[in-house]
Amino acid sequence: MLIIVLILQLVAAVLGFMFSGMVLDKASSVMSRAVIYYREDLDLQNFIDYIQKKFECCGVKSYRDWSTNIYFYCTDTNPSLERCGVPFSCCIKEKGQTVINTMCGYETQNLMSWQAEDRIYVDGCLDKIVSWGRGNLLFLGSIALGLIFLEV
């Protein structure tokens, strides 16, 4: 059983490196779908908020990705109070701020990125997560090799 697990780990690692572009496309697709269903599932909403705060990012590729969500969709016919906005987790926290301003992202999709960057994070989360992964590749590889060594 241990040999089978070891072989599966090695195959997964090789396939991960060979098809990294496909993995990136799939991750983008999953994240885009998560943005669409942001208000439908509280656990998903909390997870996205955590990611956006942790990586200081907004949306998948940019803050304008939030227009794919029906609540944040930027059109005059959208009755939502959040239209043309982004979630509060995209907002840059002000120094000394103790209470979260949940309305800080309102009407930010109407702004150009250079205007919005003082209020919200304008960079997408996918690039930030990929950069984090590449920056920690040596650490992640060391853990994987350590596990393989223990299994052998």
Coordinates of C-alpha atoms in Angstrom, one line a residue:
M1 CA 0.0 0.0 0.0
L2 CA 2.8 2.4 0.8
I3 CA 4.5 1.7 -2.5
I4 CA 1.2 2.5 -4.3
V5 CA 0.9 5.8 -2.4
L6 CA 4.5 6.7 -3.2
I7 CA 4.0 6.0 -6.9
L8 CA 0.8 8.0 -6.9
Q9 CA 2.6 11.0 -5.3
L10 CA 5.4 10.9 -7.8
V11 CA 2.9 10.6 -10.7
A12 CA 0.9 13.6 -9.3
A13 CA 4.1 15.7 -9.0
V14 CA 5.2 14.9 -12.5
L15 CA 1.8 15.6 -14.0
G16 CA 1.5 18.8 -11.9
F17 CA 4.8 20.2 -13.4
M18 CA 4.0 18.9 -17.0
F19 CA 0.4 20.4 -17.0
S20 CA 0.9 23.5 -14.9
G21 CA -0.7 25.7 -17.6
M22 CA -3.8 23.5 -17.5
V23 CA -3.8 23.6 -13.7
L24 CA -3.6 27.4 -13.9
D25 CA -6.6 27.6 -16.3
K26 CA -8.6 25.3 -14.1
A27 CA -7.8 27.3 -11.0
S28 CA -8.9 30.5 -12.9
S29 CA -12.2 28.8 -13.9
V30 CA -12.9 27.6 -10.3
M31 CA -12.1 31.0 -8.9
S32 CA -14.3 32.8 -11.5
R33 CA -17.2 30.5 -10.6
A34 CA -16.6 31.2 -6.9
V35 CA -16.9 34.9 -7.6
I36 CA -20.2 34.3 -9.4
Y37 CA -21.6 32.4 -6.4
Y38 CA -20.1 34.7 -3.7
R39 CA -23.4 35.6 -2.0
E40 CA -25.0 32.1 -2.4
D41 CA -22.8 30.2 0.1
L42 CA -21.6 31.7 3.4
D43 CA -18.6 29.4 3.6
L44 CA -17.5 30.3 0.1
Q45 CA -18.0 34.0 0.9
N46 CA -15.9 33.7 4.0
F47 CA -13.2 31.8 2.1
I48 CA -13.0 34.4 -0.7
D49 CA -12.9 37.2 1.9
Y50 CA -10.0 35.4 3.7
I51 CA -8.1 34.9 0.4
Q52 CA -8.6 38.6 -0.6
K53 CA -7.5 39.9 2.8
K54 CA -4.5 37.5 3.1
F55 CA -3.1 38.2 -0.4
E56 CA -4.3 41.8 -0.6
C57 CA -6.1 41.2 -3.9
C58 CA -9.5 41.6 -5.4
G59 CA -11.2 39.3 -7.9
V60 CA -9.5 36.7 -10.1
K61 CA -7.6 38.9 -12.5
S62 CA -8.7 42.3 -11.4
Y63 CA -11.3 44.0 -9.2
R64 CA -13.6 44.3 -12.3
D65 CA -14.2 40.5 -12.2
W66 CA -16.8 41.2 -9.5
S67 CA -19.1 42.5 -12.2
T68 CA -19.8 38.8 -13.1
N69 CA -21.7 38.5 -9.7
I70 CA -25.3 39.5 -10.0
Y71 CA -25.1 41.6 -6.8
F72 CA -22.0 43.6 -8.0
Y73 CA -23.0 43.6 -11.7
C74 CA -22.3 47.2 -12.9
T75 CA -25.4 48.3 -14.8
D76 CA -28.1 50.9 -14.1
T77 CA -30.8 48.2 -14.3
N78 CA -29.3 46.3 -11.4
P79 CA -31.4 47.0 -8.2
S80 CA -28.7 45.9 -5.8
L81 CA -27.2 48.4 -3.5
E82 CA -23.8 46.8 -4.1
R83 CA -23.9 47.3 -7.9
C84 CA -20.6 48.5 -9.4
G85 CA -18.9 47.7 -6.1
V86 CA -16.6 45.1 -4.6
P87 CA -16.7 43.2 -1.3
F88 CA -15.3 44.8 1.8
S89 CA -12.4 42.3 1.8
C90 CA -11.0 44.1 -1.3
C91 CA -10.7 47.3 0.7
I92 CA -7.4 48.7 1.9
K93 CA -7.6 49.0 5.7
E94 CA -6.8 52.5 7.0
K95 CA -4.3 52.9 9.8
G96 CA -5.9 53.0 13.1
Q97 CA -9.2 51.6 11.8
T98 CA -10.8 49.4 14.3
V99 CA -14.3 49.0 12.8
I100 CA -14.5 47.5 9.3
N101 CA -16.2 49.8 6.8
T102 CA -18.3 47.3 4.8
M103 CA -19.4 49.9 2.3
C104 CA -15.8 51.0 1.4
G105 CA -15.9 49.1 -2.0
Y106 CA -19.2 50.7 -3.2
E107 CA -19.0 52.3 -6.7
T108 CA -15.4 51.3 -7.2
Q109 CA -15.9 49.4 -10.5
N110 CA -16.8 52.8 -12.1
L111 CA -13.3 54.1 -11.2
M112 CA -10.1 53.6 -13.3
S113 CA -7.6 51.4 -11.5
W114 CA -5.3 54.4 -10.8
Q115 CA -8.3 56.1 -9.0
A116 CA -9.4 53.0 -7.2
E117 CA -6.0 51.8 -5.9
D118 CA -6.2 54.2 -3.0
R119 CA -9.4 52.5 -1.7
I120 CA -9.2 48.9 -2.8
Y121 CA -6.7 46.3 -4.0
V122 CA -6.9 46.3 -7.8
D123 CA -4.7 43.3 -8.6
G124 CA -6.3 39.9 -9.0
C125 CA -5.8 37.0 -6.6
L126 CA -4.8 34.4 -9.2
D127 CA -1.5 36.1 -10.0
K128 CA -0.8 36.8 -6.3
I129 CA -1.4 33.1 -5.3
V130 CA 0.8 31.9 -8.2
S131 CA 3.6 34.3 -7.1
W132 CA 3.2 33.0 -3.6
G133 CA 3.5 29.4 -4.8
R134 CA 6.5 30.1 -6.9
G135 CA 8.2 32.0 -4.0
N136 CA 7.6 29.1 -1.7
L137 CA 8.4 26.3 -4.2
L138 CA 11.6 25.3 -2.5
F139 CA 9.8 25.0 0.8
L140 CA 6.9 23.0 -0.7
G141 CA 9.4 20.7 -2.5
S142 CA 11.3 20.1 0.7
I143 CA 8.2 19.0 2.5
A144 CA 7.3 16.7 -0.4
L145 CA 10.8 15.2 -0.4
G146 CA 10.7 14.8 3.3
L147 CA 7.4 12.8 3.1
I148 CA 8.8 10.7 0.3
F149 CA 11.9 10.0 2.4
L150 CA 9.8 8.9 5.3
E151 CA 7.7 6.7 3.1
V152 CA 10.7 5.0 1.6

